[in-house]
PDB file of C-alpha atoms in Angstrom:
ATOM      1  CA  MET A   1      37.775  12.833   6.418  1.00 52.00           C
ATOM      2  CA  ASN A   2      37.945  11.809  10.058  1.00 58.00           C
ATOM      3  CA  LYS A   3      41.039  10.081  11.811  1.00 64.00           C
ATOM      4  CA  LYS A   4      39.075   6.787  11.739  1.00 62.00           C
ATOM      5  CA  ALA A   5      38.534   6.748   8.106  1.00 59.00           C
ATOM      6  CA  GLU A   6      42.173   7.698   7.561  1.00 61.00           C
ATOM      7  CA  ASN A   7      43.259   4.539   9.669  1.00 63.00           C
ATOM      8  CA  LEU A   8      40.952   2.471   7.469  1.00 62.00           C
ATOM      9  CA  LEU A   9      42.395   3.617   4.023  1.00 63.00           C
ATOM     10  CA  LYS A  10      46.023   3.487   5.269  1.00 70.00           C
ATOM     11  CA  PRO A  11      46.452   0.010   4.708  1.00 74.00           C
ATOM     12  CA  LEU A  12      44.809   0.072   1.579  1.00 75.00           C
ATOM     13  CA  ASN A  13      47.224   2.544   0.195  1.00 76.00           C
ATOM     14  CA  ILE A  14      50.053   0.526   1.428  1.00 79.00           C
ATOM     15  CA  THR A  15      48.534  -2.519  -0.081  1.00 80.00           C
ATOM     16  CA  ALA A  16      48.005  -0.745  -3.452  1.00 79.00           C
ATOM     17  CA  PHE A  17      51.555   0.556  -3.664  1.00 82.00           C
ATOM     18  CA  LEU A  18      53.136  -2.740  -2.877  1.00 83.00           C
ATOM     19  CA  LEU A  19      50.965  -5.069  -4.944  1.00 86.00           C
ATOM     20  CA  PRO A  20      52.820  -4.249  -8.352  1.00 87.00           C
ATOM     21  CA  ALA A  21      56.152  -5.227  -6.648  1.00 87.00           C
ATOM     22  CA  LEU A  22      54.497  -8.222  -5.129  1.00 86.00           C
ATOM     23  CA  ILE A  23      52.902  -9.524  -8.310  1.00 90.00           C
ATOM     24  CA  LEU A  24      56.499  -8.988 -10.016  1.00 89.00           C
ATOM     25  CA  PHE A  25      58.197 -10.766  -7.137  1.00 87.00           C
ATOM     26  CA  ILE A  26      55.589 -13.685  -7.184  1.00 87.00           C
ATOM     27  CA  GLY A  27      55.755 -13.781 -11.121  1.00 88.00           C
ATOM     28  CA  ILE A  28      59.554 -13.728 -11.842  1.00 86.00           C
ATOM     29  CA  LEU A  29      61.023 -15.700  -8.525  1.00 85.00           C
ATOM     30  CA  ILE A  30      58.355 -17.524  -6.641  1.00 89.00           C
ATOM     31  CA  ALA A  31      56.540 -18.792  -9.538  1.00 90.00           C
ATOM     32  CA  PRO A  32      59.477 -20.275 -11.470  1.00 89.00           C
ATOM     33  CA  ILE A  33      60.656 -22.189  -8.372  1.00 90.00           C
ATOM     34  CA  ILE A  34      57.340 -23.610  -7.805  1.00 92.00           C
ATOM     35  CA  MET A  35      57.437 -24.662 -11.505  1.00 92.00           C
ATOM     36  CA  SER A  36      60.885 -26.224 -11.276  1.00 91.00           C
ATOM     37  CA  LEU A  37      60.066 -28.169  -8.141  1.00 92.00           C
ATOM     38  CA  TYR A  38      56.963 -29.493  -9.971  1.00 92.00           C
ATOM     39  CA  TYR A  39      58.747 -30.505 -13.147  1.00 91.00           C
ATOM     40  CA  SER A  40      61.747 -31.945 -11.221  1.00 91.00           C
ATOM     41  CA  PHE A  41      59.227 -34.891 -10.390  1.00 92.00           C
ATOM     42  CA  PHE A  42      58.692 -35.602 -13.979  1.00 90.00           C
ATOM     43  CA  ASP A  43      60.369 -36.992 -17.036  1.00 90.00           C
ATOM     44  CA  TRP A  44      59.451 -34.673 -19.560  1.00 87.00           C
ATOM     45  CA  LYS A  45      61.148 -33.560 -22.735  1.00 84.00           C
ATOM     46  CA  GLY A  46      59.642 -30.059 -23.060  1.00 78.00           C
ATOM     47  CA  PHE A  47      56.758 -30.915 -24.975  1.00 81.00           C
ATOM     48  CA  GLY A  48      54.454 -33.807 -25.021  1.00 81.00           C
ATOM     49  CA  ASN A  49      53.299 -35.974 -22.025  1.00 85.00           C
ATOM     50  CA  LYS A  50      55.049 -35.949 -18.551  1.00 85.00           C
ATOM     51  CA  THR A  51      55.829 -39.256 -16.935  1.00 87.00           C
ATOM     52  CA  PHE A  52      55.723 -38.667 -13.042  1.00 89.00           C
ATOM     53  CA  VAL A  53      58.830 -40.451 -11.718  1.00 88.00           C
ATOM     54  CA  GLY A  54      59.181 -39.158  -8.120  1.00 89.00           C
ATOM     55  CA  PHE A  55      62.448 -38.670  -6.747  1.00 90.00           C
ATOM     56  CA  SER A  56      63.731 -40.701  -9.703  1.00 92.00           C
ATOM     57  CA  ASN A  57      65.710 -37.451 -11.096  1.00 91.00           C
ATOM     58  CA  TYR A  58      67.271 -36.735  -7.736  1.00 93.00           C
ATOM     59  CA  ILE A  59      68.537 -40.212  -6.984  1.00 92.00           C
ATOM     60  CA  GLU A  60      69.676 -40.295 -10.751  1.00 91.00           C
ATOM     61  CA  LEU A  61      71.491 -36.820 -10.152  1.00 90.00           C
ATOM     62  CA  PHE A  62      73.638 -38.044  -7.421  1.00 89.00           C
ATOM     63  CA  LYS A  63      74.423 -41.526  -8.579  1.00 86.00           C
ATOM     64  CA  SER A  64      74.673 -41.273 -12.450  1.00 83.00           C
ATOM     65  CA  LYS A  65      78.136 -41.511 -13.987  1.00 80.00           C
ATOM     66  CA  ASP A  66      76.755 -39.615 -16.935  1.00 80.00           C
ATOM     67  CA  ILE A  67      75.810 -36.726 -14.772  1.00 82.00           C
ATOM     68  CA  ASN A  68      78.729 -36.172 -12.548  1.00 86.00           C
ATOM     69  CA  PHE A  69      76.960 -33.593 -10.240  1.00 89.00           C
ATOM     70  CA  LEU A  70      79.152 -34.047  -7.015  1.00 91.00           C
ATOM     71  CA  GLU A  71      82.171 -33.410  -8.966  1.00 90.00           C
ATOM     72  CA  ALA A  72      80.670 -30.166 -10.498  1.00 91.00           C
ATOM     73  CA  LEU A  73      79.302 -29.120  -7.165  1.00 93.00           C
ATOM     74  CA  LYS A  74      82.897 -29.850  -5.700  1.00 93.00           C
ATOM     75  CA  ASN A  75      84.323 -27.456  -8.503  1.00 93.00           C
ATOM     76  CA  SER A  76      81.739 -24.756  -7.610  1.00 94.00           C
ATOM     77  CA  LEU A  77      82.729 -25.066  -3.769  1.00 94.00           C
ATOM     78  CA  LEU A  78      86.604 -24.589  -4.606  1.00 94.00           C
ATOM     79  CA  LEU A  79      85.430 -21.592  -6.591  1.00 93.00           C
ATOM     80  CA  ALA A  80      83.675 -20.452  -3.738  1.00 94.00           C
ATOM     81  CA  ALA A  81      86.477 -21.285  -1.335  1.00 94.00           C
ATOM     82  CA  LEU A  82      88.981 -19.274  -3.681  1.00 93.00           C
ATOM     83  CA  SER A  83      86.503 -16.409  -3.721  1.00 94.00           C
ATOM     84  CA  VAL A  84      86.300 -16.046  -0.056  1.00 94.00           C
ATOM     85  CA  PHE A  85      89.952 -16.484   0.933  1.00 95.00           C
ATOM     86  CA  ILE A  86      91.602 -14.709  -1.813  1.00 94.00           C
ATOM     87  CA  GLN A  87      89.223 -12.364  -3.642  1.00 94.00           C
ATOM     88  CA  LEU A  88      87.558 -10.941  -0.745  1.00 95.00           C
ATOM     89  CA  PRO A  89      90.884 -10.267   1.122  1.00 95.00           C
ATOM     90  CA  ILE A  90      92.147  -8.405  -1.858  1.00 95.00           C
ATOM     91  CA  SER A  91      88.774  -6.515  -2.071  1.00 95.00           C
ATOM     92  CA  LEU A  92      89.023  -5.459   1.678  1.00 94.00           C
ATOM     93  CA  GLY A  93      92.760  -4.372   1.111  1.00 93.00           C
ATOM     94  CA  PHE A  94      91.944  -1.876  -1.570  1.00 93.00           C
ATOM     95  CA  ALA A  95      88.739  -0.808   0.306  1.00 93.00           C
ATOM     96  CA  LEU A  96      91.013   0.079   3.264  1.00 92.00           C
ATOM     97  CA  ALA A  97      93.638   1.660   1.204  1.00 90.00           C
ATOM     98  CA  LEU A  98      91.378   3.486  -0.795  1.00 90.00           C
ATOM     99  CA  GLY A  99      88.938   4.355   2.177  1.00 87.00           C
ATOM    100  CA  LYS A 100      91.921   6.601   3.662  1.00 83.00           C
ATOM    101  CA  GLY A 101      91.404   9.207   1.120  1.00 78.00           C
ATOM    102  CA  ILE A 102      94.664   8.758  -0.805  1.00 80.00           C
ATOM    103  CA  LYS A 103      95.450  10.663  -3.889  1.00 84.00           C
ATOM    104  CA  GLY A 104      93.772   9.821  -6.928  1.00 83.00           C
ATOM    105  CA  GLU A 105      91.016   7.846  -5.097  1.00 86.00           C
ATOM    106  CA  ARG A 106      88.112   8.158  -7.692  1.00 88.00           C
ATOM    107  CA  LEU A 107      90.549   7.137 -10.445  1.00 90.00           C
ATOM    108  CA  PHE A 108      91.636   3.969  -8.669  1.00 89.00           C
ATOM    109  CA  LEU A 109      87.931   3.284  -7.717  1.00 90.00           C
ATOM    110  CA  SER A 110      86.854   3.533 -11.714  1.00 90.00           C
ATOM    111  CA  VAL A 111      89.782   1.279 -12.817  1.00 90.00           C
ATOM    112  CA  TYR A 112      89.200  -1.341 -10.296  1.00 90.00           C
ATOM    113  CA  PHE A 113      85.402  -1.299 -10.924  1.00 91.00           C
ATOM    114  CA  ALA A 114      85.489  -1.171 -14.733  1.00 91.00           C
ATOM    115  CA  PRO A 115      85.698  -5.000 -15.215  1.00 92.00           C
ATOM    116  CA  VAL A 116      82.269  -5.483 -13.493  1.00 91.00           C
ATOM    117  CA  LEU A 117      80.847  -3.311 -16.137  1.00 91.00           C
ATOM    118  CA  ILE A 118      82.334  -5.373 -19.216  1.00 91.00           C
ATOM    119  CA  SER A 119      80.200  -8.390 -20.353  1.00 90.00           C
ATOM    120  CA  THR A 120      81.258 -11.635 -18.952  1.00 91.00           C
ATOM    121  CA  VAL A 121      81.409 -12.962 -22.603  1.00 91.00           C
ATOM    122  CA  VAL A 122      83.692 -10.391 -23.824  1.00 92.00           C
ATOM    123  CA  ILE A 123      85.874 -11.077 -20.733  1.00 93.00           C
ATOM    124  CA  GLY A 124      85.841 -14.854 -21.660  1.00 91.00           C
ATOM    125  CA  GLN A 125      86.853 -14.179 -24.925  1.00 91.00           C
ATOM    126  CA  LEU A 126      89.872 -11.800 -23.824  1.00 92.00           C
ATOM    127  CA  TRP A 127      91.027 -14.402 -21.420  1.00 93.00           C
ATOM    128  CA  LEU A 128      90.678 -16.934 -24.254  1.00 91.00           C
ATOM    129  CA  LYS A 129      93.443 -14.937 -25.881  1.00 92.00           C
ATOM    130  CA  ILE A 130      95.566 -14.588 -22.880  1.00 93.00           C
ATOM    131  CA  TYR A 131      95.464 -18.357 -22.321  1.00 92.00           C
ATOM    132  CA  ASN A 132      96.061 -19.204 -26.060  1.00 89.00           C
ATOM    133  CA  PRO A 133      98.901 -22.021 -25.849  1.00 86.00           C
ATOM    134  CA  ASP A 134     100.410 -20.725 -29.102  1.00 84.00           C
ATOM    135  CA  TYR A 135     100.245 -16.680 -29.037  1.00 86.00           C
ATOM    136  CA  GLY A 136      98.587 -16.111 -25.586  1.00 88.00           C
ATOM    137  CA  LEU A 137     100.467 -13.372 -23.532  1.00 90.00           C
ATOM    138  CA  LEU A 138     100.633 -15.540 -20.577  1.00 90.00           C
ATOM    139  CA  ASN A 139     102.566 -18.546 -22.326  1.00 90.00           C
ATOM    140  CA  VAL A 140     104.802 -15.701 -24.252  1.00 90.00           C
ATOM    141  CA  PHE A 141     105.800 -13.999 -20.763  1.00 90.00           C
ATOM    142  CA  LEU A 142     106.351 -17.423 -19.279  1.00 88.00           C
ATOM    143  CA  ARG A 143     108.803 -18.241 -22.084  1.00 88.00           C
ATOM    144  CA  LYS A 144     110.671 -14.728 -21.772  1.00 88.00           C
ATOM    145  CA  ILE A 145     111.171 -15.446 -17.982  1.00 90.00           C
ATOM    146  CA  GLY A 146     112.268 -19.112 -18.583  1.00 86.00           C
ATOM    147  CA  MET A 147     109.424 -20.743 -16.363  1.00 87.00           C
ATOM    148  CA  GLU A 148     107.318 -22.290 -19.284  1.00 84.00           C
ATOM    149  CA  GLU A 149     109.327 -25.593 -19.033  1.00 86.00           C
ATOM    150  CA  GLN A 150     108.913 -25.855 -15.290  1.00 88.00           C
ATOM    151  CA  ILE A 151     105.125 -25.486 -15.509  1.00 87.00           C
ATOM    152  CA  MET A 152     105.252 -28.214 -18.424  1.00 87.00           C
ATOM    153  CA  ARG A 153     106.988 -30.458 -16.374  1.00 87.00           C
ATOM    154  CA  TRP A 154     104.490 -29.993 -13.597  1.00 87.00           C
ATOM    155  CA  THR A 155     101.150 -30.295 -15.564  1.00 85.00           C
ATOM    156  CA  GLY A 156     102.345 -32.998 -18.088  1.00 84.00           C
ATOM    157  CA  ASP A 157     102.372 -30.785 -21.302  1.00 84.00           C
ATOM    158  CA  VAL A 158     104.794 -31.660 -23.832  1.00 79.00           C
ATOM    159  CA  LYS A 159     104.573 -28.735 -26.097  1.00 83.00           C
ATOM    160  CA  ASP A 160     102.884 -25.556 -24.295  1.00 85.00           C
ATOM    161  CA  VAL A 161     101.255 -25.173 -21.132  1.00 87.00           C
ATOM    162  CA  LEU A 162      97.479 -25.711 -22.114  1.00 87.00           C
ATOM    163  CA  TRP A 163      95.754 -23.522 -19.509  1.00 90.00           C
ATOM    164  CA  LEU A 164      92.315 -24.553 -20.140  1.00 88.00           C
ATOM    165  CA  GLY A 165      92.924 -28.055 -21.496  1.00 85.00           C
ATOM    166  CA  ASN A 166      94.820 -29.754 -18.468  1.00 86.00           C
ATOM    167  CA  LYS A 167      92.739 -30.604 -15.641  1.00 85.00           C
ATOM    168  CA  LYS A 168      95.246 -29.743 -12.934  1.00 87.00           C
ATOM    169  CA  ILE A 169      95.419 -26.239 -13.730  1.00 89.00           C
ATOM    170  CA  ALA A 170      92.132 -25.539 -15.667  1.00 89.00           C
ATOM    171  CA  LEU A 171      89.822 -24.682 -12.512  1.00 89.00           C
ATOM    172  CA  GLY A 172      92.647 -22.113 -11.362  1.00 91.00           C
ATOM    173  CA  ALA A 173      92.420 -20.826 -15.096  1.00 91.00           C
ATOM    174  CA  VAL A 174      88.940 -20.198 -14.711  1.00 91.00           C
ATOM    175  CA  PHE A 175      88.900 -18.616 -11.571  1.00 92.00           C
ATOM    176  CA  ALA A 176      91.628 -16.057 -12.535  1.00 92.00           C
ATOM    177  CA  PRO A 177      89.128 -13.956 -14.747  1.00 93.00           C
ATOM    178  CA  THR A 178      86.441 -14.275 -12.092  1.00 90.00           C
ATOM    179  CA  LEU A 179      88.991 -12.557  -9.529  1.00 90.00           C
ATOM    180  CA  TRP A 180      89.601 -10.257 -11.912  1.00 92.00           C
ATOM    181  CA  GLN A 181      86.177  -9.452 -12.777  1.00 91.00           C
ATOM    182  CA  TYR A 182      84.654  -9.136  -9.557  1.00 93.00           C
ATOM    183  CA  VAL A 183      87.144  -8.032  -7.065  1.00 94.00           C
ATOM    184  CA  GLY A 184      86.145  -4.316  -7.960  1.00 93.00           C
ATOM    185  CA  TYR A 185      82.472  -5.136  -7.100  1.00 94.00           C
ATOM    186  CA  HIS A 186      83.324  -6.425  -3.517  1.00 95.00           C
ATOM    187  CA  MET A 187      85.810  -3.608  -3.191  1.00 94.00           C
ATOM    188  CA  LEU A 188      83.267  -1.092  -3.667  1.00 93.00           C
ATOM    189  CA  LEU A 189      80.761  -2.589  -1.264  1.00 94.00           C
ATOM    190  CA  MET A 190      83.383  -2.630   1.217  1.00 94.00           C
ATOM    191  CA  TYR A 191      84.635   0.984   0.498  1.00 94.00           C
ATOM    192  CA  ALA A 192      81.154   2.404   1.225  1.00 92.00           C
ATOM    193  CA  GLY A 193      81.175   0.685   4.508  1.00 92.00           C
ATOM    194  CA  VAL A 194      84.723   2.074   5.206  1.00 92.00           C
ATOM    195  CA  LYS A 195      83.804   5.570   4.186  1.00 90.00           C
ATOM    196  CA  GLY A 196      80.687   5.164   6.559  1.00 89.00           C
ATOM    197  CA  VAL A 197      82.960   4.734   9.716  1.00 88.00           C
ATOM    198  CA  PRO A 198      82.633   7.621  11.952  1.00 88.00           C
ATOM    199  CA  LEU A 199      85.590   9.916  12.330  1.00 85.00           C
ATOM    200  CA  GLU A 200      85.558  10.181  15.692  1.00 87.00           C
ATOM    201  CA  LEU A 201      86.006   6.569  16.100  1.00 86.00           C
ATOM    202  CA  ARG A 202      89.170   6.787  14.185  1.00 84.00           C
ATOM    203  CA  GLU A 203      90.499   9.838  15.951  1.00 83.00           C
ATOM    204  CA  ALA A 204      89.941   8.146  19.488  1.00 88.00           C
ATOM    205  CA  ALA A 205      91.398   5.105  18.618  1.00 86.00           C
ATOM    206  CA  MET A 206      94.578   7.106  17.244  1.00 85.00           C
ATOM    207  CA  LEU A 207      94.781   9.358  20.422  1.00 84.00           C
ATOM    208  CA  ASP A 208      94.957   6.272  22.406  1.00 83.00           C
ATOM    209  CA  GLY A 209      98.167   5.088  20.534  1.00 84.00           C
ATOM    210  CA  ALA A 210      96.601   2.549  18.124  1.00 83.00           C
ATOM    211  CA  THR A 211      98.599   2.182  14.881  1.00 86.00           C
ATOM    212  CA  PRO A 212      96.643   2.382  11.399  1.00 84.00           C
ATOM    213  CA  GLY A 213      96.912  -1.253  11.208  1.00 86.00           C
ATOM    214  CA  GLN A 214      95.233  -1.592  14.561  1.00 89.00           C
ATOM    215  CA  VAL A 215      92.528   0.999  13.604  1.00 88.00           C
ATOM    216  CA  ASN A 216      91.745  -1.297  10.810  1.00 88.00           C
ATOM    217  CA  ARG A 217      91.590  -4.279  12.806  1.00 88.00           C
ATOM    218  CA  TYR A 218      89.557  -3.345  15.744  1.00 88.00           C
ATOM    219  CA  ILE A 219      87.443  -0.274  14.380  1.00 89.00           C
ATOM    220  CA  VAL A 220      87.019  -0.418  10.658  1.00 91.00           C
ATOM    221  CA  ILE A 221      86.481  -4.060  10.029  1.00 91.00           C
ATOM    222  CA  PRO A 222      84.076  -4.889  12.899  1.00 91.00           C
ATOM    223  CA  TYR A 223      82.265  -1.780  12.004  1.00 91.00           C
ATOM    224  CA  ILE A 224      81.512  -3.087   8.298  1.00 92.00           C
ATOM    225  CA  LYS A 225      81.127  -6.841   9.454  1.00 93.00           C
ATOM    226  CA  ASN A 226      77.673  -6.543   7.981  1.00 93.00           C
ATOM    227  CA  ILE A 227      78.941  -5.709   4.593  1.00 94.00           C
ATOM    228  CA  ILE A 228      81.484  -8.245   4.734  1.00 95.00           C
ATOM    229  CA  LYS A 229      78.929 -10.817   5.337  1.00 95.00           C
ATOM    230  CA  ILE A 230      76.897  -9.700   2.096  1.00 95.00           C
ATOM    231  CA  CYS A 231      80.147  -9.954   0.355  1.00 95.00           C
ATOM    232  CA  VAL A 232      80.720 -13.404   1.535  1.00 96.00           C
ATOM    233  CA  ILE A 233      77.154 -14.497   0.702  1.00 95.00           C
ATOM    234  CA  PHE A 234      77.475 -13.039  -2.678  1.00 95.00           C
ATOM    235  CA  ALA A 235      80.826 -14.698  -3.431  1.00 95.00           C
ATOM    236  CA  VAL A 236      79.550 -18.143  -2.154  1.00 95.00           C
ATOM    237  CA  THR A 237      75.990 -17.908  -4.138  1.00 94.00           C
ATOM    238  CA  GLY A 238      77.921 -16.384  -6.986  1.00 93.00           C
ATOM    239  CA  SER A 239      80.053 -19.236  -7.536  1.00 93.00           C
ATOM    240  CA  LEU A 240      77.251 -21.626  -6.998  1.00 93.00           C
ATOM    241  CA  LYS A 241      75.523 -19.965  -9.790  1.00 91.00           C
ATOM    242  CA  THR A 242      78.393 -19.485 -12.194  1.00 91.00           C
ATOM    243  CA  PHE A 243      78.022 -20.447 -15.959  1.00 90.00           C
ATOM    244  CA  ASP A 244      78.602 -18.050 -18.579  1.00 89.00           C
ATOM    245  CA  LEU A 245      82.457 -17.552 -17.952  1.00 91.00           C
ATOM    246  CA  VAL A 246      82.863 -21.349 -17.516  1.00 91.00           C
ATOM    247  CA  TYR A 247      80.895 -22.075 -20.730  1.00 89.00           C
ATOM    248  CA  VAL A 248      82.756 -19.406 -22.687  1.00 90.00           C
ATOM    249  CA  LEU A 249      86.323 -20.378 -21.522  1.00 89.00           C
ATOM    250  CA  MET A 250      85.541 -24.255 -21.717  1.00 85.00           C
ATOM    251  CA  GLY A 251      83.409 -24.175 -24.846  1.00 74.00           C
ATOM    252  CA  ASN A 252      83.034 -27.469 -26.702  1.00 57.00           C
ATOM    253  CA  SER A 253      87.025 -28.545 -27.127  1.00 53.00           C
ATOM    254  CA  HIS A 254      87.526 -29.189 -23.495  1.00 50.00           C
ATOM    255  CA  GLN A 255      84.034 -30.205 -22.691  1.00 58.00           C
ATOM    256  CA  HIS A 256      83.486 -31.817 -19.151  1.00 67.00           C
ATOM    257  CA  LEU A 257      87.029 -30.826 -18.139  1.00 82.00           C
ATOM    258  CA  VAL A 258      85.530 -28.260 -15.914  1.00 87.00           C
ATOM    259  CA  GLU A 259      82.074 -28.756 -15.171  1.00 89.00           C
ATOM    260  CA  VAL A 260      79.916 -26.666 -12.531  1.00 92.00           C
ATOM    261  CA  PRO A 261      76.051 -27.564 -11.727  1.00 93.00           C
ATOM    262  CA  ASN A 262      74.825 -24.905 -14.169  1.00 92.00           C
ATOM    263  CA  THR A 263      76.982 -26.227 -17.056  1.00 90.00           C
ATOM    264  CA  TRP A 264      74.856 -29.625 -16.437  1.00 90.00           C
ATOM    265  CA  LEU A 265      71.637 -27.604 -16.204  1.00 91.00           C
ATOM    266  CA  PHE A 266      72.381 -26.147 -19.700  1.00 89.00           C
ATOM    267  CA  GLN A 267      73.200 -29.489 -20.935  1.00 88.00           C
ATOM    268  CA  MET A 268      70.086 -31.041 -19.561  1.00 90.00           C
ATOM    269  CA  LEU A 269      67.651 -28.542 -20.751  1.00 87.00           C
ATOM    270  CA  TYR A 270      68.800 -27.284 -24.063  1.00 85.00           C
ATOM    271  CA  LEU A 271      70.915 -30.189 -25.391  1.00 83.00           C
ATOM    272  CA  SER A 272      69.458 -33.128 -24.144  1.00 85.00           C
ATOM    273  CA  ASN A 273      65.819 -32.009 -23.673  1.00 87.00           C
ATOM    274  CA  ARG A 274      65.806 -33.496 -20.364  1.00 90.00           C
ATOM    275  CA  TYR A 275      63.492 -30.798 -18.635  1.00 90.00           C
ATOM    276  CA  GLY A 276      62.766 -32.969 -15.573  1.00 92.00           C
ATOM    277  CA  MET A 277      66.484 -33.367 -14.736  1.00 92.00           C
ATOM    278  CA  GLY A 278      67.348 -29.627 -15.647  1.00 92.00           C
ATOM    279  CA  SER A 279      64.712 -28.663 -12.971  1.00 93.00           C
ATOM    280  CA  THR A 280      66.074 -31.057 -10.455  1.00 94.00           C
ATOM    281  CA  ILE A 281      69.185 -29.557 -11.157  1.00 94.00           C
ATOM    282  CA  ALA A 282      67.658 -25.967 -10.575  1.00 94.00           C
ATOM    283  CA  VAL A 283      65.972 -26.980  -7.507  1.00 94.00           C
ATOM    284  CA  MET A 284      69.252 -28.270  -5.850  1.00 94.00           C
ATOM    285  CA  LEU A 285      70.950 -24.980  -6.731  1.00 94.00           C
ATOM    286  CA  ILE A 286      68.278 -22.847  -5.184  1.00 93.00           C
ATOM    287  CA  ILE A 287      68.163 -25.097  -2.028  1.00 94.00           C
ATOM    288  CA  LEU A 288      72.127 -24.773  -1.893  1.00 94.00           C
ATOM    289  CA  CYS A 289      72.177 -21.018  -2.194  1.00 94.00           C
ATOM    290  CA  PHE A 290      69.245 -20.704   0.786  1.00 94.00           C
ATOM    291  CA  ALA A 291      71.401 -23.052   2.546  1.00 95.00           C
ATOM    292  CA  PHE A 292      74.806 -21.301   2.361  1.00 95.00           C
ATOM    293  CA  SER A 293      73.100 -18.037   3.249  1.00 94.00           C
ATOM    294  CA  LEU A 294      71.546 -19.155   6.202  1.00 94.00           C
ATOM    295  CA  ILE A 295      74.765 -20.960   7.212  1.00 94.00           C
ATOM    296  CA  ILE A 296      76.755 -17.563   6.477  1.00 94.00           C
ATOM    297  CA  SER A 297      74.566 -15.538   8.734  1.00 92.00           C
ATOM    298  CA  ALA A 298      74.660 -17.691  11.194  1.00 92.00           C
ATOM    299  CA  VAL A 299      78.208 -17.854  11.599  1.00 91.00           C
ATOM    300  CA  PHE A 300      78.456 -13.968  11.456  1.00 88.00           C
ATOM    301  CA  LYS A 301      75.671 -13.580  13.950  1.00 85.00           C
ATOM    302  CA  LYS A 302      77.614 -16.236  16.547  1.00 74.00           C
ATOM    303  CA  GLU A 303      80.737 -14.246  16.212  1.00 67.00           C
ATOM    304  CA  ASP A 304      78.645 -10.812  17.039  1.00 61.00           C
TER     305      ASP A 304
END
């Protein structure tokens, strides 16, 4: 086969290899987005005829008192802020500490990453037991150290601290298991970046008199900035998409006490049979996730 024939067949070979992945990408990601956008302009119960309503679903989403989407979005943004400013610094601290090659490094990695492997439903059930006002470990511990009455006065509870039944602390109670579950995930990503920092850079800085803290600040952290950016994107978009842990923790007994966009999406799609409104919420979440990803990328690019 001559060189000209090889050049003609090369694009065909590349296309043949990429086509299956492209078909899956379009069928699993792009097509559902387009369908959600289409259904968001209709009043539809999932069966029967559809009624075109234009942007009425979007207007109702932001103005309706029955669907407090802005409150749910605020809760997700608060979770995102807590993830970025509490969860990620803890993950970075663990990654920097383990990246030095301390004794038992592999054991610590396994322990910190273990919660990521556990089902979120299982984690929700576990923390339900911890938060139980009667026999939960948290309230029992507070009684032992004499702090339960102080927290009860602050929250307004009269008998026990209701971690999932008091609006003042419910969102924080939802964040705690999220922090515990995913701190190891971000730590592992950052740890891989820390271990990839060339040893020559560390040694040169140490020879110039830099302390370990200065090495981390001026050498290691700037070197893994792209990984930190990815972790920030994952933390923010993950908070916007959160559902299962909130649904398990809050359940039906404290319905609407802590709502996030995906709990309203579930309510509209499967409990109210409002597929048009559910699709509208899905479209808004897609837009928000893409927007925040672009904003975060732009912020890190500006810093560079």
